[in-house]
Amino acid sequence: MSIVTLDPTTGFGSGEEFPLAPRPESLKGQVLGVVANGLGDSEAMFDAIAAALTDADGLAGVCKVVKHSVAVPPQPEQWAELLAHATVAVTGFGGCGSCSTRSMRDALDLEAAGIPAVCVVHSALEPAVRAMARLVGADEYPVIVIDYPHNPTAVWTKEESAMLAAQVLDAVRLRLTR
Amino acid sequence: MSFVSDTHSFDSFEDALEGQFELGVTDGLPVVPPTPERVAAMLAAGDIAGETILGEVPTRDVVVTAEKVAINAVMAGCLPEYFPVVLAAVRAFLQPLANAHSTTATLAGAAHAVIVNGPIRHDIGVHGGQACFGPGFRPNATIGRALRLVIRNVCRTVPGVLDRASFSWPLRYSFCFAEDEEATAWTPLHVKLGYEREQSVVTIQSIMRLFQVTEFAPESEEILTTAYEVARHMGLQRDEWAGDGRSVVLVIGPEHYRRLVADGWTKESIADWMYPRLVADTAGKFDQKVTLASPDNIWIVTAGGPGIAQSWWFIPHLATPTHELILR
């Protein structure tokens, strides 16, 4: 006796290639959007990244938004502010399950809006953000990974945040330019 | 009836049963093979077309249709007459303030309580009495499981992929119970939420922490004191996005409500008494502020059986409780 069953899933992946936003030659004159989710002490790291890129690369400005919860999209007014001002962007910190995947989605949404972006995540959550990237067909979308011994949930000292900013700076520069 | 879902063919019932494991669509327990006939019966009982959209999880590009929910309800072991409750539970879960992405991808492994009010409790046998949080009651077990299978299969919350829970939780297999509305003269939860007593309603509360309140003292104020002290053990921080609707649920068991009712307490007076004590400033590592906007954010439900003097707190994840009318 043959039995037919219906598939209960919605499947995975759009099947279409996800186009990345065109990258500028350098960060000079660009406005860095920072989409911070407020996880732990990670905001300090993003502030340090923005300050360092302003000094070293000649950013024209920084447009930072701190989301109202760790794993939700930016508020509509925050999103409008980003679209109005940011020309490149960094999102994160991807150190918890829902916030890492949402931060990845923030980066992908920025890319779809024409703003080159990169998400900073912890190695513990890399499989999660990879799954989020696969959802939209951006399987190979690069992320910047922070590893142990640094705490995934960004319970960091002030010095640690500054050190991590310095550690990822080159990668941020690389991912946001061509 | 036609379906848009992909199909899988098996040579026998046993193959179909095992095949669901191979497809990776179970919660680790066997499921009822979702044949087209069973799914059609489910949709008919819900009086709903398969293509009807119940809600979305925008972060994941997920659109949840009645067809997919019916398939998962069959797999969970629901009888067709349970399906209106499942539909309402899924709709409530997909309301934006229930924060479906966050509450299911979290490292913390939040669960969801499905609380049923109104006459449908008796019509289909959703249990709110002795042992109602645990196994042994088909409507409780399968309605709660259907929601979890929808979360897994439709909303893509697979462990190791978008389910990032560090430990996860037994409550994530299934957690559904009814309010024991007849146990006291207190106002049932759904009536407090603005529904008519004759209406049937599902309430969904995310659960970050489940705290047991055991207090054998006969004095009602001692019971309430222990309750708020337990809730303050880890506190609750404000979440700007969830806002003023974020609430805690206190499920009061019969040994406690017997004493409370005898001393004239109501749900309203309990919440009024408890609120300033919950929101008092943090005084220590295990005496932390439970940030709530008002006494209305203390949702009280009666359930459970006689014996031990026990009640339970459901402390939320980054979400507000949501509710939906059960349509039938």
Short mmCIF file of C-alpha atoms in Angstrom, two decimals:
data_model
loop_
_atom_site.label_atom_id
_atom_site.label_comp_id
_atom_site.label_asym_id
_atom_site.label_seq_id
_atom_site.Cartn_x
_atom_site.Cartn_y
_atom_site.Cartn_z
CA MET A 1 0.00 0.00 0.00
CA SER A 2 1.50 3.29 -1.08
CA ILE A 3 1.23 6.29 1.23
CA VAL A 4 1.64 9.90 0.18
CA THR A 5 2.45 12.58 2.75
CA LEU A 6 2.58 16.34 2.45
CA ASP A 7 5.76 18.23 3.24
CA PRO A 8 5.43 20.33 6.41
CA THR A 9 8.29 22.76 5.72
CA THR A 10 8.64 26.03 3.89
CA GLY A 11 11.98 25.01 2.42
CA PHE A 12 15.23 26.89 2.58
CA GLY A 13 16.90 29.29 0.21
CA SER A 14 15.46 31.49 -2.48
CA GLY A 15 17.36 29.80 -5.28
CA GLU A 16 18.39 33.17 -6.63
CA GLU A 17 21.80 34.76 -6.27
CA PHE A 18 21.86 37.71 -3.90
CA PRO A 19 23.48 40.77 -5.46
CA LEU A 20 25.85 42.72 -3.22
CA ALA A 21 25.91 46.49 -3.22
CA PRO A 22 28.80 48.02 -5.18
CA ARG A 23 31.80 48.85 -2.97
CA PRO A 24 33.65 52.17 -2.99
CA GLU A 25 37.38 52.32 -3.71
CA SER A 26 38.10 53.45 -0.17
CA LEU A 27 36.33 54.66 2.94
CA LYS A 28 37.49 58.22 2.46
CA GLY A 29 34.47 60.50 2.38
CA GLN A 30 32.04 57.68 3.20
CA VAL A 31 29.48 57.80 6.00
CA LEU A 32 29.64 54.69 8.16
CA GLY A 33 26.29 53.38 9.30
CA VAL A 34 26.47 51.47 12.57
CA VAL A 35 23.53 49.20 13.33
CA ALA A 36 24.20 48.24 16.93
CA ASN A 37 21.96 45.79 18.71
CA GLY A 38 23.16 46.77 22.18
CA LEU A 39 24.32 43.27 23.10
CA GLY A 40 26.53 43.33 26.18
CA ASP A 41 29.39 45.77 25.80
CA SER A 42 29.59 45.56 22.02
CA GLU A 43 28.51 49.15 21.44
CA ALA A 44 31.90 50.26 22.75
CA MET A 45 33.59 48.12 20.11
CA PHE A 46 31.55 49.69 17.33
CA ASP A 47 32.28 53.18 18.67
CA ALA A 48 35.98 52.36 18.60
CA ILE A 49 35.74 51.01 15.04
CA ALA A 50 33.97 54.17 13.89
CA ALA A 51 36.50 56.41 15.63
CA ALA A 52 39.45 54.53 14.17
CA LEU A 53 38.07 54.56 10.63
CA THR A 54 37.30 58.26 10.93
CA ASP A 55 40.88 59.00 11.95
CA ALA A 56 42.71 56.57 9.70
CA ASP A 57 40.52 56.42 6.60
CA GLY A 58 38.85 59.81 6.52
CA LEU A 59 35.22 58.87 7.00
CA ALA A 60 32.97 61.86 6.37
CA GLY A 61 30.67 60.88 9.19
CA VAL A 62 29.07 58.18 11.30
CA CYS A 63 25.37 57.37 11.46
CA LYS A 64 24.80 55.11 14.43
CA VAL A 65 21.51 53.58 15.49
CA VAL A 66 21.00 51.41 18.54
CA LYS A 67 18.07 49.07 18.03
CA HIS A 68 15.28 48.90 20.59
CA SER A 69 15.84 45.21 21.22
CA VAL A 70 18.69 42.87 20.38
CA ALA A 71 16.89 40.82 17.76
CA VAL A 72 14.50 43.13 15.94
CA PRO A 73 14.94 45.24 12.82
CA PRO A 74 15.84 48.90 13.21
CA GLN A 75 12.78 51.06 13.91
CA PRO A 76 11.33 52.63 10.74
CA GLU A 77 12.80 56.03 11.65
CA GLN A 78 16.20 54.44 12.29
CA TRP A 79 16.04 52.66 8.97
CA ALA A 80 15.12 55.93 7.23
CA GLU A 81 18.06 57.64 8.91
CA LEU A 82 20.43 54.93 7.71
CA LEU A 83 19.14 55.07 4.16
CA ALA A 84 19.38 58.84 4.15
CA HIS A 85 22.93 59.12 5.44
CA ALA A 86 24.93 55.88 5.47
CA THR A 87 26.97 54.92 2.42
CA VAL A 88 28.65 51.88 4.02
CA ALA A 89 27.62 50.03 7.17
CA VAL A 90 28.57 47.61 9.90
CA THR A 91 26.08 45.57 11.96
CA GLY A 92 26.20 43.42 15.07
CA PHE A 93 27.19 42.17 17.45
CA GLY A 94 26.21 38.67 16.51
CA GLY A 95 26.80 37.02 19.82
CA CYS A 96 23.47 35.45 20.66
CA GLY A 97 21.14 33.26 18.65
CA SER A 98 18.44 35.67 17.70
CA CYS A 99 20.59 38.81 17.65
CA SER A 100 23.28 37.31 15.43
CA THR A 101 20.78 36.18 12.83
CA ARG A 102 18.91 39.46 12.98
CA SER A 103 22.16 41.43 12.65
CA MET A 104 23.02 39.35 9.60
CA ARG A 105 19.61 40.16 8.22
CA ASP A 106 20.26 43.87 8.89
CA ALA A 107 23.44 43.64 6.83
CA LEU A 108 21.66 41.82 4.02
CA ASP A 109 18.80 44.32 4.05
CA LEU A 110 21.35 47.15 3.77
CA GLU A 111 22.99 45.39 0.85
CA ALA A 112 19.61 45.06 -0.83
CA ALA A 113 19.13 48.80 -0.32
CA GLY A 114 22.44 49.46 -2.09
CA ILE A 115 24.58 50.06 1.00
CA PRO A 116 27.68 47.85 1.34
CA ALA A 117 27.60 46.22 4.76
CA VAL A 118 29.31 43.69 6.95
CA CYS A 119 28.16 41.85 10.06
CA VAL A 120 30.47 41.21 13.01
CA VAL A 121 29.69 37.93 14.74
CA HIS A 122 31.13 35.49 17.23
CA SER A 123 32.42 32.15 15.98
CA ALA A 124 29.86 30.36 18.16
CA LEU A 125 27.09 31.86 16.06
CA GLU A 126 28.68 31.57 12.63
CA PRO A 127 26.47 28.60 11.62
CA ALA A 128 23.41 30.64 12.49
CA VAL A 129 24.35 33.64 10.39
CA ARG A 130 25.34 31.33 7.54
CA ALA A 131 21.83 29.89 7.65
CA MET A 132 20.37 33.38 7.52
CA ALA A 133 22.55 34.21 4.52
CA ARG A 134 21.39 31.02 2.77
CA LEU A 135 17.80 32.12 3.24
CA VAL A 136 18.30 34.99 0.84
CA GLY A 137 20.71 33.27 -1.52
CA ALA A 138 23.81 34.97 -0.15
CA ASP A 139 25.54 31.74 0.82
CA GLU A 140 29.04 33.13 0.53
CA TYR A 141 28.32 36.48 2.13
CA PRO A 142 31.43 37.32 4.15
CA VAL A 143 31.22 38.02 7.86
CA ILE A 144 33.82 39.13 10.37
CA VAL A 145 34.32 36.61 13.12
CA ILE A 146 35.47 37.19 16.69
CA ASP A 147 36.60 34.01 18.41
CA TYR A 148 37.15 32.67 21.89
CA PRO A 149 38.40 33.43 24.50
CA HIS A 150 36.17 36.46 24.02
CA ASN A 151 32.70 35.93 25.38
CA PRO A 152 30.01 35.35 22.71
CA THR A 153 27.45 37.50 24.49
CA ALA A 154 29.83 40.48 24.54
CA VAL A 155 30.40 40.57 28.27
CA TRP A 156 33.69 42.36 27.68
CA THR A 157 35.86 44.80 29.53
CA LYS A 158 36.37 48.27 28.13
CA GLU A 159 39.92 47.33 27.19
CA GLU A 160 38.71 44.15 25.51
CA SER A 161 36.19 46.08 23.41
CA ALA A 162 38.93 48.45 22.25
CA MET A 163 41.26 45.57 21.49
CA LEU A 164 38.60 43.74 19.50
CA ALA A 165 37.89 46.89 17.50
CA ALA A 166 41.56 47.11 16.57
CA GLN A 167 41.58 43.41 15.76
CA VAL A 168 38.71 43.58 13.24
CA LEU A 169 39.50 46.97 11.74
CA ASP A 170 41.33 45.71 8.66
CA ALA A 171 38.61 43.18 7.95
CA VAL A 172 35.89 45.85 8.16
CA ARG A 173 37.86 48.02 5.74
CA LEU A 174 38.39 45.09 3.39
CA ARG A 175 34.73 44.02 3.35
CA LEU A 176 33.37 47.48 2.71
CA THR A 177 35.65 48.45 -0.16
CA ARG A 178 36.63 46.87 -3.43
CA MET B 1 -8.91 19.29 -2.24
CA SER B 2 -5.60 20.34 -3.79
CA PHE B 3 -2.41 21.31 -1.99
CA VAL B 4 0.63 23.37 -2.90
CA SER B 5 3.03 21.49 -0.61
CA ASP B 6 5.52 19.01 -2.02
CA THR B 7 4.62 15.36 -1.58
CA HIS B 8 6.58 12.31 -0.44
CA SER B 9 5.67 8.73 -1.30
CA PHE B 10 6.25 5.68 0.88
CA ASP B 11 5.59 1.98 0.40
CA SER B 12 3.91 1.42 3.75
CA PHE B 13 2.68 3.15 6.88
CA GLU B 14 5.85 2.06 8.69
CA ASP B 15 7.98 3.58 5.94
CA ALA B 16 5.99 6.79 6.12
CA LEU B 17 6.51 6.91 9.88
CA GLU B 18 10.26 6.42 9.61
CA GLY B 19 10.40 8.59 6.54
CA GLN B 20 9.41 11.66 8.52
CA PHE B 21 12.57 11.23 10.61
CA GLU B 22 14.63 10.95 7.46
CA LEU B 23 13.05 14.13 6.15
CA GLY B 24 14.17 15.86 9.35
CA VAL B 25 10.73 17.18 10.19
CA THR B 26 10.01 15.70 13.59
CA ASP B 27 10.75 16.89 17.11
CA GLY B 28 12.48 13.58 17.79
CA LEU B 29 9.26 11.73 18.53
CA PRO B 30 7.23 9.85 15.94
CA VAL B 31 4.62 11.87 14.11
CA VAL B 32 1.38 10.96 12.41
CA PRO B 33 2.07 10.79 8.65
CA PRO B 34 0.37 13.86 7.15
CA THR B 35 -1.62 12.33 4.35
CA PRO B 36 -3.69 14.60 2.13
CA GLU B 37 -6.87 13.10 3.56
CA ARG B 38 -5.89 13.89 7.14
CA VAL B 39 -4.78 17.40 6.24
CA ALA B 40 -8.02 18.03 4.36
CA ALA B 41 -10.02 16.95 7.40
CA MET B 42 -8.02 19.35 9.55
CA LEU B 43 -8.66 22.29 7.22
CA ALA B 44 -12.34 21.42 7.02
CA ALA B 45 -12.62 21.43 10.80
CA GLY B 46 -11.03 24.87 10.85
CA ASP B 47 -13.35 26.01 8.06
CA ILE B 48 -10.37 27.60 6.38
CA ALA B 49 -8.75 27.49 2.94
CA GLY B 50 -5.24 26.13 2.78
CA GLU B 51 -3.85 29.25 1.14
CA THR B 52 -5.05 31.51 3.96
CA ILE B 53 -2.11 33.42 5.41
CA LEU B 54 -2.00 33.34 9.21
CA GLY B 55 1.03 35.57 9.65
CA GLU B 56 4.69 36.04 8.87
CA VAL B 57 8.17 35.95 10.35
CA PRO B 58 9.70 38.78 8.32
CA THR B 59 13.29 38.29 9.47
CA ARG B 60 13.19 34.79 7.96
CA ASP B 61 11.06 35.50 4.87
CA VAL B 62 8.52 33.06 6.25
CA VAL B 63 4.84 33.25 5.36
CA VAL B 64 2.69 30.82 7.36
CA THR B 65 -0.34 29.38 5.60
CA ALA B 66 -3.21 27.33 6.97
CA GLU B 67 -2.12 24.39 4.80
CA LYS B 68 1.29 24.19 6.45
CA VAL B 69 -0.25 24.55 9.90
CA ALA B 70 -2.75 21.78 9.14
CA ILE B 71 0.06 19.46 8.01
CA ASN B 72 1.94 20.05 11.24
CA ALA B 73 -1.21 19.70 13.34
CA VAL B 74 -1.79 16.26 11.80
CA MET B 75 1.81 15.32 12.53
CA ALA B 76 1.41 16.47 16.15
CA GLY B 77 -1.52 14.11 16.63
CA CYS B 78 -4.30 16.69 16.81
CA LEU B 79 -7.88 15.65 16.21
CA PRO B 80 -9.57 17.88 13.62
CA GLU B 81 -11.74 19.50 16.29
CA TYR B 82 -8.59 20.87 17.95
CA PHE B 83 -7.60 22.74 14.81
CA PRO B 84 -9.43 26.03 15.57
CA VAL B 85 -7.32 26.27 18.74
CA VAL B 86 -4.12 25.56 16.79
CA LEU B 87 -5.01 28.22 14.24
CA ALA B 88 -5.61 30.80 16.95
CA ALA B 89 -2.39 29.82 18.73
CA VAL B 90 -0.36 30.22 15.53
CA ARG B 91 -2.00 33.56 14.77
CA ALA B 92 -1.21 34.77 18.29
CA PHE B 93 2.37 33.52 18.02
CA LEU B 94 2.81 35.40 14.74
CA GLN B 95 1.58 38.74 16.05
CA PRO B 96 4.53 41.14 15.78
CA LEU B 97 4.80 41.77 19.52
CA ALA B 98 5.17 38.04 20.16
CA ASN B 99 8.58 38.51 18.49
CA ALA B 100 8.63 35.13 16.76
CA HIS B 101 12.19 35.34 15.48
CA SER B 102 13.75 36.42 18.73
CA THR B 103 11.86 34.04 20.99
CA THR B 104 12.72 31.00 18.89
CA ALA B 105 16.31 31.68 17.82
CA THR B 106 17.52 32.73 21.26
CA LEU B 107 20.40 31.08 23.06
CA ALA B 108 18.17 31.12 26.13
CA GLY B 109 15.84 28.57 24.59
CA ALA B 110 12.60 30.36 25.41
CA ALA B 111 9.43 28.28 25.30
CA HIS B 112 5.83 29.32 24.68
CA ALA B 113 2.83 28.63 26.86
CA VAL B 114 -0.51 28.15 25.11
CA ILE B 115 -3.27 29.08 27.55
CA VAL B 116 -6.86 28.27 26.56
CA ASN B 117 -9.92 30.02 27.94
CA GLY B 118 -13.63 29.73 27.26
CA PRO B 119 -16.16 27.00 26.47
CA ILE B 120 -13.94 25.17 23.98
CA ARG B 121 -11.97 23.87 26.96
CA HIS B 122 -14.88 21.61 27.80
CA ASP B 123 -15.88 20.89 24.20
CA ILE B 124 -12.55 19.34 23.29
CA GLY B 125 -11.18 18.57 26.74
CA VAL B 126 -8.27 20.96 27.21
CA HIS B 127 -7.21 20.22 30.75
CA GLY B 128 -6.62 22.84 33.43
CA GLY B 129 -6.74 20.74 36.56
CA GLN B 130 -4.47 18.20 38.22
CA ALA B 131 -1.19 17.66 36.31
CA CYS B 132 -2.26 20.06 33.56
CA PHE B 133 1.31 21.16 32.75
CA GLY B 134 2.40 17.60 32.00
CA PRO B 135 1.66 14.56 29.87
CA GLY B 136 -1.55 12.58 29.72
CA PHE B 137 -4.04 14.87 27.99
CA ARG B 138 -4.30 14.64 24.24
CA PRO B 139 -5.57 18.19 23.51
CA ASN B 140 -2.90 19.75 25.75
CA ALA B 141 -0.13 17.58 24.37
CA THR B 142 -0.99 17.85 20.69
CA ILE B 143 -2.07 21.50 20.46
CA GLY B 144 1.14 22.60 22.16
CA ARG B 145 3.13 20.21 19.98
CA ALA B 146 1.46 21.49 16.82
CA LEU B 147 2.63 25.01 17.62
CA ARG B 148 6.16 23.73 18.22
CA LEU B 149 6.19 21.79 14.95
CA VAL B 150 5.02 24.91 13.12
CA ILE B 151 7.85 26.81 14.79
CA ARG B 152 10.28 24.12 13.69
CA ASN B 153 9.11 23.18 10.22
CA VAL B 154 7.41 26.29 8.92
CA CYS B 155 9.35 28.98 10.77
CA ARG B 156 12.68 27.18 10.20
CA THR B 157 13.61 26.82 13.85
CA VAL B 158 15.80 23.77 13.55
CA PRO B 159 18.39 23.07 16.27
CA GLY B 160 21.85 23.97 15.11
CA VAL B 161 20.47 26.15 12.35
CA LEU B 162 18.11 28.96 13.41
CA ASP B 163 17.32 27.35 16.77
CA ARG B 164 20.41 28.43 18.67
CA ALA B 165 19.32 27.39 22.18
CA SER B 166 22.31 26.41 24.28
CA PHE B 167 20.33 23.80 26.22
CA SER B 168 16.75 24.15 24.93
CA TRP B 169 13.98 22.91 27.20
CA PRO B 170 11.45 20.11 27.66
CA LEU B 171 8.71 22.76 27.43
CA ARG B 172 9.66 23.08 23.78
CA TYR B 173 8.07 19.74 23.00
CA SER B 174 4.67 21.02 24.01
CA PHE B 175 3.14 23.33 26.61
CA CYS B 176 -0.59 23.94 26.55
CA PHE B 177 -3.16 24.04 29.33
CA ALA B 178 -6.51 25.61 30.15
CA GLU B 179 -7.42 28.08 32.85
CA ASP B 180 -9.57 26.36 35.46
CA GLU B 181 -12.19 29.09 35.23
CA GLU B 182 -14.70 27.29 37.42
CA ALA B 183 -12.29 26.94 40.33
CA THR B 184 -12.95 30.44 41.68
CA ALA B 185 -15.27 33.36 41.13
CA TRP B 186 -12.29 35.31 39.82
CA THR B 187 -12.53 36.88 36.39
CA PRO B 188 -11.08 34.52 33.73
CA LEU B 189 -8.06 35.77 31.83
CA HIS B 190 -9.89 36.19 28.53
CA VAL B 191 -12.64 38.27 30.13
CA LYS B 192 -9.99 40.53 31.69
CA LEU B 193 -8.56 40.90 28.20
CA GLY B 194 -11.90 42.19 26.92
CA TYR B 195 -13.54 39.08 25.51
CA GLU B 196 -16.97 37.73 26.43
CA ARG B 197 -17.03 34.82 28.84
CA GLU B 198 -18.78 32.72 26.16
CA GLN B 199 -15.97 33.28 23.70
CA SER B 200 -12.98 30.98 23.49
CA VAL B 201 -9.53 32.49 23.38
CA VAL B 202 -5.89 31.45 23.15
CA THR B 203 -3.16 33.38 24.94
CA ILE B 204 0.51 32.89 24.10
CA GLN B 205 3.20 33.81 26.59
CA SER B 206 6.90 33.39 25.83
CA ILE B 207 8.73 31.86 28.77
CA MET B 208 12.32 32.77 29.48
CA ARG B 209 12.11 31.46 33.03
CA LEU B 210 9.65 29.20 34.78
CA PHE B 211 9.66 29.70 38.54
CA GLN B 212 7.92 27.50 41.05
CA VAL B 213 6.36 29.28 44.05
CA THR B 214 5.98 26.82 46.90
CA GLU B 215 4.62 28.30 50.12
CA PHE B 216 2.78 26.22 52.70
CA ALA B 217 1.99 29.05 55.10
CA PRO B 218 -1.74 29.52 55.55
CA GLU B 219 -1.51 33.32 55.59
CA SER B 220 -2.39 34.78 52.21
CA GLU B 221 0.10 37.64 52.49
CA GLU B 222 2.87 35.13 53.16
CA ILE B 223 1.94 33.32 49.95
CA LEU B 224 2.04 36.53 47.96
CA THR B 225 5.28 37.60 49.63
CA THR B 226 6.96 34.36 48.63
CA ALA B 227 5.58 34.79 45.12
CA TYR B 228 7.04 38.23 44.54
CA GLU B 229 10.33 37.26 46.18
CA VAL B 230 10.64 34.33 43.79
CA ALA B 231 9.91 36.57 40.80
CA ARG B 232 12.61 38.98 41.95
CA HIS B 233 15.20 36.20 42.07
CA MET B 234 16.48 37.15 38.61
CA GLY B 235 14.33 40.20 37.87
CA LEU B 236 13.22 41.46 34.48
CA GLN B 237 14.90 44.26 32.57
CA ARG B 238 12.98 46.66 30.40
CA ASP B 239 13.07 46.01 26.67
CA GLU B 240 12.40 49.16 24.70
CA TRP B 241 10.95 47.33 21.73
CA ALA B 242 8.55 45.09 23.70
CA GLY B 243 7.54 48.22 25.59
CA ASP B 244 4.80 48.61 28.16
CA GLY B 245 2.92 45.49 27.12
CA ARG B 246 5.56 43.10 28.42
CA SER B 247 3.94 41.07 31.17
CA VAL B 248 4.45 38.25 33.59
CA VAL B 249 1.98 35.41 34.08
CA LEU B 250 1.27 33.99 37.53
CA VAL B 251 -0.51 30.64 37.48
CA ILE B 252 -2.06 30.20 40.91
CA GLY B 253 -2.73 26.66 42.08
CA PRO B 254 -5.77 25.57 44.11
CA GLU B 255 -4.07 25.35 47.52
CA HIS B 256 -3.03 28.96 47.12
CA TYR B 257 -6.18 30.36 45.61
CA ARG B 258 -8.28 28.63 48.27
CA ARG B 259 -6.44 30.63 50.91
CA LEU B 260 -6.40 33.82 48.86
CA VAL B 261 -10.11 33.68 48.07
CA ALA B 262 -10.91 33.02 51.72
CA ASP B 263 -9.16 36.26 52.60
CA GLY B 264 -11.00 38.21 49.94
CA TRP B 265 -8.23 38.54 47.38
CA THR B 266 -9.10 38.98 43.73
CA LYS B 267 -6.88 38.92 40.65
CA GLU B 268 -7.04 42.70 40.66
CA SER B 269 -6.14 43.17 44.32
CA ILE B 270 -3.31 40.64 44.06
CA ALA B 271 -1.81 42.53 41.11
CA ASP B 272 -2.22 45.88 42.88
CA TRP B 273 -0.53 44.55 46.03
CA MET B 274 2.26 42.82 44.19
CA TYR B 275 3.13 45.49 41.64
CA PRO B 276 5.05 47.96 43.85
CA ARG B 277 6.93 45.07 45.42
CA LEU B 278 7.95 43.65 42.04
CA VAL B 279 9.12 46.97 40.62
CA ALA B 280 11.01 48.10 43.73
CA ASP B 281 14.63 48.90 42.97
CA THR B 282 17.12 46.07 42.78
CA ALA B 283 18.52 45.33 46.22
CA GLY B 284 20.88 42.45 45.52
CA LYS B 285 21.98 39.79 43.07
CA PHE B 286 18.92 37.68 43.84
CA ASP B 287 16.55 40.51 44.66
CA GLN B 288 16.14 42.28 41.35
CA LYS B 289 13.57 44.65 39.96
CA VAL B 290 10.89 43.09 37.77
CA THR B 291 10.30 45.92 35.33
CA LEU B 292 6.62 46.17 34.47
CA ALA B 293 4.60 49.17 33.32
CA SER B 294 1.60 48.69 35.62
CA PRO B 295 -0.37 46.17 37.71
CA ASP B 296 -2.16 45.25 34.48
CA ASN B 297 1.07 43.56 33.40
CA ILE B 298 0.61 40.86 36.02
CA TRP B 299 -1.63 38.31 34.28
CA ILE B 300 -3.12 35.83 36.73
CA VAL B 301 -4.47 32.43 35.73
CA THR B 302 -5.89 29.65 37.89
CA ALA B 303 -4.91 26.07 37.13
CA GLY B 304 -3.48 22.91 38.62
CA GLY B 305 -4.62 20.34 41.14
CA PRO B 306 -4.98 20.08 44.92
CA GLY B 307 -2.24 18.92 47.22
CA ILE B 308 0.96 20.88 47.20
CA ALA B 309 0.74 24.60 47.93
CA GLN B 310 2.20 25.75 44.65
CA SER B 311 1.94 28.40 41.98
CA TRP B 312 4.12 29.23 38.95
CA TRP B 313 5.58 32.30 37.30
CA PHE B 314 6.09 32.56 33.55
CA ILE B 315 8.74 35.24 33.08
CA PRO B 316 8.82 36.37 29.44
CA HIS B 317 11.51 36.53 26.82
CA LEU B 318 11.70 39.71 24.66
CA ALA B 319 8.01 39.69 23.81
CA THR B 320 4.59 40.59 25.09
CA PRO B 321 1.83 38.04 25.62
CA THR B 322 -0.62 37.93 22.73
CA HIS B 323 -4.12 36.53 22.38
CA GLU B 324 -6.53 35.50 19.65
CA LEU B 325 -10.18 34.61 19.48
CA ILE B 326 -10.78 30.98 18.56
CA LEU B 327 -13.03 30.98 15.50
CA ARG B 328 -15.41 28.06 14.99
#
